[in-house]
Coordinates of C-alpha atoms in Angstrom, one line a residue:
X1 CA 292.8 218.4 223.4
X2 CA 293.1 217.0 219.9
X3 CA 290.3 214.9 218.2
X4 CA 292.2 211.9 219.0
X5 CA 291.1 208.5 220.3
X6 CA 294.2 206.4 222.0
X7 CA 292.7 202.6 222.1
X8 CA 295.3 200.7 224.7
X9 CA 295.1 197.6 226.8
X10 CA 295.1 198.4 230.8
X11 CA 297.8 196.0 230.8
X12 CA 298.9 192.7 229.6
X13 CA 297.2 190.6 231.7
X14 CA 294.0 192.4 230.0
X15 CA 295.3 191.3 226.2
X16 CA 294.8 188.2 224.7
X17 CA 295.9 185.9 221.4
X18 CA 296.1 187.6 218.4
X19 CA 292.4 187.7 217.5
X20 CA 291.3 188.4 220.9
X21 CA 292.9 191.7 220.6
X22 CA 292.4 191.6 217.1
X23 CA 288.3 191.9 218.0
X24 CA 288.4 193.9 220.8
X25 CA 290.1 196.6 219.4
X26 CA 287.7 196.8 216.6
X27 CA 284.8 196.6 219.0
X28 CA 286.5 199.3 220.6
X29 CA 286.6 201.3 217.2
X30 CA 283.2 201.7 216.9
X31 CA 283.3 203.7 220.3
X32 CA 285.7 205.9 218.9
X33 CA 284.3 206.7 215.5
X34 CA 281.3 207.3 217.8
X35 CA 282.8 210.4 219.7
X36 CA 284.0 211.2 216.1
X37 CA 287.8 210.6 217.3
X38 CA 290.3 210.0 214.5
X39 CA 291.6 206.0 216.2
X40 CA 295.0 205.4 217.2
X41 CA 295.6 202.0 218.2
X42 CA 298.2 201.0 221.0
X43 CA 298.9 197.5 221.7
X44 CA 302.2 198.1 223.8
X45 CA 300.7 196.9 227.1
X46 CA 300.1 193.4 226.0
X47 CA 301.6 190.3 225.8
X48 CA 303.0 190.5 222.3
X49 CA 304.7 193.3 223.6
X50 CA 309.0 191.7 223.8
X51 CA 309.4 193.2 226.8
X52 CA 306.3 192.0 228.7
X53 CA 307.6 190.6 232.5
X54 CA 304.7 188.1 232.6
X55 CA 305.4 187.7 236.5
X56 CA 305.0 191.8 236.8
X57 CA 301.9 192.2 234.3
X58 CA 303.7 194.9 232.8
X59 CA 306.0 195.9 230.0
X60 CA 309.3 197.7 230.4
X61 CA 309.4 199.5 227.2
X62 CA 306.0 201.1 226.4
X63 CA 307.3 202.9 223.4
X64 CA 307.2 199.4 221.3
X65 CA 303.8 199.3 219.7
X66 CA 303.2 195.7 218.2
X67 CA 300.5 196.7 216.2
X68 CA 302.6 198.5 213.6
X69 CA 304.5 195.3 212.7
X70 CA 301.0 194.2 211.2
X71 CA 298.7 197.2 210.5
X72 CA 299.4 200.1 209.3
X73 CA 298.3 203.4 210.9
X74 CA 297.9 207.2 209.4
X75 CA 299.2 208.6 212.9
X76 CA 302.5 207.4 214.1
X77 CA 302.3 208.4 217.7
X78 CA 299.9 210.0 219.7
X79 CA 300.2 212.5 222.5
X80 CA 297.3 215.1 224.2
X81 CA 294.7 212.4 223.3
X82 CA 291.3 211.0 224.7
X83 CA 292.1 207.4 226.2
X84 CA 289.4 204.7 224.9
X85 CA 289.6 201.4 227.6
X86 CA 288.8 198.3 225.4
X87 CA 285.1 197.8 225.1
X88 CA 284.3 194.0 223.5
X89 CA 280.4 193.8 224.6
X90 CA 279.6 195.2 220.4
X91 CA 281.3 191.9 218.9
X92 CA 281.3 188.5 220.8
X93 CA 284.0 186.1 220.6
X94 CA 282.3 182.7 221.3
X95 CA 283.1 180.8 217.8
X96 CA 279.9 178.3 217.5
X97 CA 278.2 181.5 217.4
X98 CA 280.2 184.0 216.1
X99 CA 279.2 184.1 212.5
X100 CA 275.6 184.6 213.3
X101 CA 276.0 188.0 214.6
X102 CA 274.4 190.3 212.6
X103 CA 276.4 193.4 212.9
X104 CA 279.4 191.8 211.6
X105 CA 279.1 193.6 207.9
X106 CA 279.6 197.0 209.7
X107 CA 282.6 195.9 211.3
X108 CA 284.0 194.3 208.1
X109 CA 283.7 198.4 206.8
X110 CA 285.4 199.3 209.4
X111 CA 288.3 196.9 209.5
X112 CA 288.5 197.6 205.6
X113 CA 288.9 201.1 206.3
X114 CA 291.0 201.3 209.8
X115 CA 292.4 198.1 210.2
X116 CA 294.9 197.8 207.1
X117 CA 297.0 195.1 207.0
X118 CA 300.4 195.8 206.3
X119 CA 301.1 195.1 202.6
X120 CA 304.7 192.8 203.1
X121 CA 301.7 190.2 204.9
X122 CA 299.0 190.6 202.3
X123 CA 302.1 189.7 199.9
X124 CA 303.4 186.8 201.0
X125 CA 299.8 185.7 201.5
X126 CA 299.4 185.8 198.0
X127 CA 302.1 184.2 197.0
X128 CA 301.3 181.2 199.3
X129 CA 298.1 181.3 197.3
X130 CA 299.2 181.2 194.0
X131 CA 301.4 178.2 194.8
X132 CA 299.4 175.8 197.2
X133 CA 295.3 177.0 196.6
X134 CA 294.4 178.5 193.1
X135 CA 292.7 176.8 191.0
X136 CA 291.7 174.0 193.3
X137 CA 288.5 173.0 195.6
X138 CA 290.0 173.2 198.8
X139 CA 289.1 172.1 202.1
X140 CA 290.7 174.5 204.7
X141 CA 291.0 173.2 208.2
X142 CA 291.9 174.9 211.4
X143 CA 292.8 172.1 213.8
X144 CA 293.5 173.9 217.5
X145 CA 295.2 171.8 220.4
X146 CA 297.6 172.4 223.1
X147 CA 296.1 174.3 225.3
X148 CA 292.9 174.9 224.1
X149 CA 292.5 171.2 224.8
X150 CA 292.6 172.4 228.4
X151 CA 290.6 175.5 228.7
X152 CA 287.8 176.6 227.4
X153 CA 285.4 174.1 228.9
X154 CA 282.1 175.3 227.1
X155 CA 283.6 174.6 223.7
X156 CA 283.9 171.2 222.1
X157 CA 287.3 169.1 222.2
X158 CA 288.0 167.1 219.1
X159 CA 290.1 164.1 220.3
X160 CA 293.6 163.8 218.3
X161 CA 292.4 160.1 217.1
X162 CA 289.3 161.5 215.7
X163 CA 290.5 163.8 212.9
X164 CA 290.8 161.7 210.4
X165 CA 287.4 160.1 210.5
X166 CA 286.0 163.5 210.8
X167 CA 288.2 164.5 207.5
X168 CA 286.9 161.2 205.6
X169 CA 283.4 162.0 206.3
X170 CA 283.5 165.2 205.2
X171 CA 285.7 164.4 202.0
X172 CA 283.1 161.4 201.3
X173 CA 280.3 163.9 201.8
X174 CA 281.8 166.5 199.1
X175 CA 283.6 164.4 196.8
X176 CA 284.5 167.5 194.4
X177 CA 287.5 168.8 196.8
X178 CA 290.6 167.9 195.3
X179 CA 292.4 169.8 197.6
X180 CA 293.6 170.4 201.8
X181 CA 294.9 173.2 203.7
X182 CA 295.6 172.3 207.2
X183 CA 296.5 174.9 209.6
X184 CA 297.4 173.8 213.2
X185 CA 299.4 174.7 216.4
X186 CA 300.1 171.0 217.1
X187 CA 302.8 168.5 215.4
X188 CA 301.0 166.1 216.4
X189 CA 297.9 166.8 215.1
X190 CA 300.0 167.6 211.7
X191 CA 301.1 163.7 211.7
X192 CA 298.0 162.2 212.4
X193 CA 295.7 163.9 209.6
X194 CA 299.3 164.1 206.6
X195 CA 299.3 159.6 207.9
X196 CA 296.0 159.4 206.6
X197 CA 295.4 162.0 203.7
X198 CA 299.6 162.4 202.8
X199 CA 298.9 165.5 200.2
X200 CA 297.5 167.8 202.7
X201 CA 299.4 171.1 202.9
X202 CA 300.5 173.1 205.6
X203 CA 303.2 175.8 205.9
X204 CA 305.9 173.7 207.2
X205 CA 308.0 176.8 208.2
X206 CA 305.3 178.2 210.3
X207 CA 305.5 177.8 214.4
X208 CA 303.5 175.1 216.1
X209 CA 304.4 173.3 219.0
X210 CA 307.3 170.6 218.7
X211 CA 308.4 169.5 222.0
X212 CA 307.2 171.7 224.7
X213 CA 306.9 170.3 228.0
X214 CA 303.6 170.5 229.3
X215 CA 303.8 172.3 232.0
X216 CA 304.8 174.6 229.4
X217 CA 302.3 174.2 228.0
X218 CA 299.2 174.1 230.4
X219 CA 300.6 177.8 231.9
X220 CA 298.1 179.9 231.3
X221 CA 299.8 182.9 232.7
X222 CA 302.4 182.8 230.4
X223 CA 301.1 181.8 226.4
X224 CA 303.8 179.0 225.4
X225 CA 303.4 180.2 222.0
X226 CA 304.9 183.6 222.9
X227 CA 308.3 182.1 223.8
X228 CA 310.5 181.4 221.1
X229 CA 312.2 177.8 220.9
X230 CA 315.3 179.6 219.9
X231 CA 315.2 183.0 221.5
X232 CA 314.2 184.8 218.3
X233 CA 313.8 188.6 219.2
X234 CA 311.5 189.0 216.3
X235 CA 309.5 185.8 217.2
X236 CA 306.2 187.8 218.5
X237 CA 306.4 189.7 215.5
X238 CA 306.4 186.7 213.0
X239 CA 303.4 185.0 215.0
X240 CA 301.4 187.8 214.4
X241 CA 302.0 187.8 211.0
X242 CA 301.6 184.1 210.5
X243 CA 298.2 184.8 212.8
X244 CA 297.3 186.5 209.6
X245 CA 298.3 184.7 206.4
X246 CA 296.8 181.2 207.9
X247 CA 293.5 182.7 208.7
X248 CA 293.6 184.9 205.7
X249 CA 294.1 181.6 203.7
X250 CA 292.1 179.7 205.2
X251 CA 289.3 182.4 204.5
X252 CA 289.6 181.7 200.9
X253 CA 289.0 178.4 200.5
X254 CA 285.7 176.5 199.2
X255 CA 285.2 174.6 202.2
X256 CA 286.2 175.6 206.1
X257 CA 286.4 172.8 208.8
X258 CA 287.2 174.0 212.0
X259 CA 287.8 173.9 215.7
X260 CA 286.3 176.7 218.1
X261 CA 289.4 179.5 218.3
X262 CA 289.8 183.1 217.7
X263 CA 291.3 182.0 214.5
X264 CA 288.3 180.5 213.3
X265 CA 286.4 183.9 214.2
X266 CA 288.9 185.7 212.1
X267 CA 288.5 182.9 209.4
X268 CA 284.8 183.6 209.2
X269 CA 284.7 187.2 209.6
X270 CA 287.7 187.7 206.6
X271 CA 285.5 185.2 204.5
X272 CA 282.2 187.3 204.4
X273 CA 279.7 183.9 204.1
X274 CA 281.3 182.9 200.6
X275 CA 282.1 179.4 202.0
X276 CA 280.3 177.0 200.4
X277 CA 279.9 175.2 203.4
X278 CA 281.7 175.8 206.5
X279 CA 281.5 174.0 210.0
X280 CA 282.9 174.6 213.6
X281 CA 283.5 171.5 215.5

């Protein structure tokens, strides 16, 4: 058998969002470089996969690897190889405590070394920099809803009417940022805080919810933000990439307000503690 190490989900059902996978596999990593296994990562059996039957909990075409749209990889494929079953216990995913792990710097090596983001994303990342964050003291926020309003019970809900008191506050309190980057999943949320504070940006193009029904979604068993409004085949695809460039921009701002997600995880780890001050909520 060949010094390989295949990480793959057991199945979708056993995937998450983006950053949930996104951690696992790099907690899974370490058990890899451990055994001294050159990684190959597999994300076909998840829910990003397009051909996941949700009802099933499994994916008719295996062969489709999601994470090559957004990383890249030195093998291609990988056959006569060790399996590795995700492992998450080395990096834990509970965001009002997530930054004060203190392994964190090893697994920002490794990430820099195994988990490569695919150039085309760190591109138009930097674009979106240039034109909406250089040069300015920005406040990034990361303002989850939908369905995080409904699970999640041990993490704190911020009430839709309360953002833009919170936003005052914390503009009133640090009157040197001349500048907001709002990222979140919600329209609705969008309106509230761009009524009060009408130069905030956001990415206008990205997806969010518009007008899902809710019992779209509250369905747990089948993520509304992996359906596509308009049947886009590359629609996972894009999310993942989006995934990226918002957390990846929200990373390099001044100032980081935001609500307890895997995105805010990613937005903490990709920032290294060079906030000036940061807060989850």
């Amino acid at each position: 058998m060949n010094d390989y190490g295949v990480i793959r989900f057991n199945n979708p059902g056993d995937s998450g969002g983006f950053f949930s996978n996104y951690f696992s596999v790099l907690s899974t990593l370490a058990i890899c470089l451990k055994y001294k296994l050159i990684p190959y990562v597999d994300t076909s059996n998840t829910w990003f996969n397009p051909t996941c039957d949700f009802e099933q909990n499994k994916v008719q075409d295996s062969d489709i690897n999601p994470w090559d749209w957004w990383f890249e990889q030195s093998l291609k494929s990988v056959n006569d190889a060790y399996e590795i079953e995700i492992f998450r216990d080395f990096i834990s995913q509970n965001p009002l405590t997530f930054n004060t792990q203190a392994n964190l710097d090893y697994f920002r090596d490794l990430a820099d070394n195994y988990l490569k983001i695919q150039n085309h994303i760190i591109e138009e990342e930097n674009l979106l920099y240039e034109k909406y964050l250089k040069n300015k003291t920005t406040l990034g926020i990361l303002a989850r809803g939908t369905e995080m309003l409904l699970y999640h019970p041990e993490y704190p809900k911020v009430k839709l009417q309360s953002w833009s008191e919170i936003i005052e506050i914390y503009l009133n309190k640090n009157p040197h940022i001349n500048n907001i980057f709002l990222v979140s999943d919600d329209n609705e949320i969008i309106d509230t805080i761009i009524s009060k504070f009408p130069e905030t940006i956001y990415l206008k193009h990205f997806f969010r919810k518009t007008n899902q029904p809710k019992e779209m979604i509250d369905n747990r068993f089948m993520p509304w933000w992996l359906i596509s409004p308009t049947n886009d085949p590359n629609h996972r695809k894009r999310l993942g990439e989006e995934c990226l460039i918002q957390a990846k921009l929200l990373s390099r701002c001044e100032y980081f307000l935001g609500t307890c997600s895997g995105i805010s995880n990613a937005v903490q780890f990709f920032n290294n503690n060079k906030f000036i001050k940061s807060n989850i909520i």
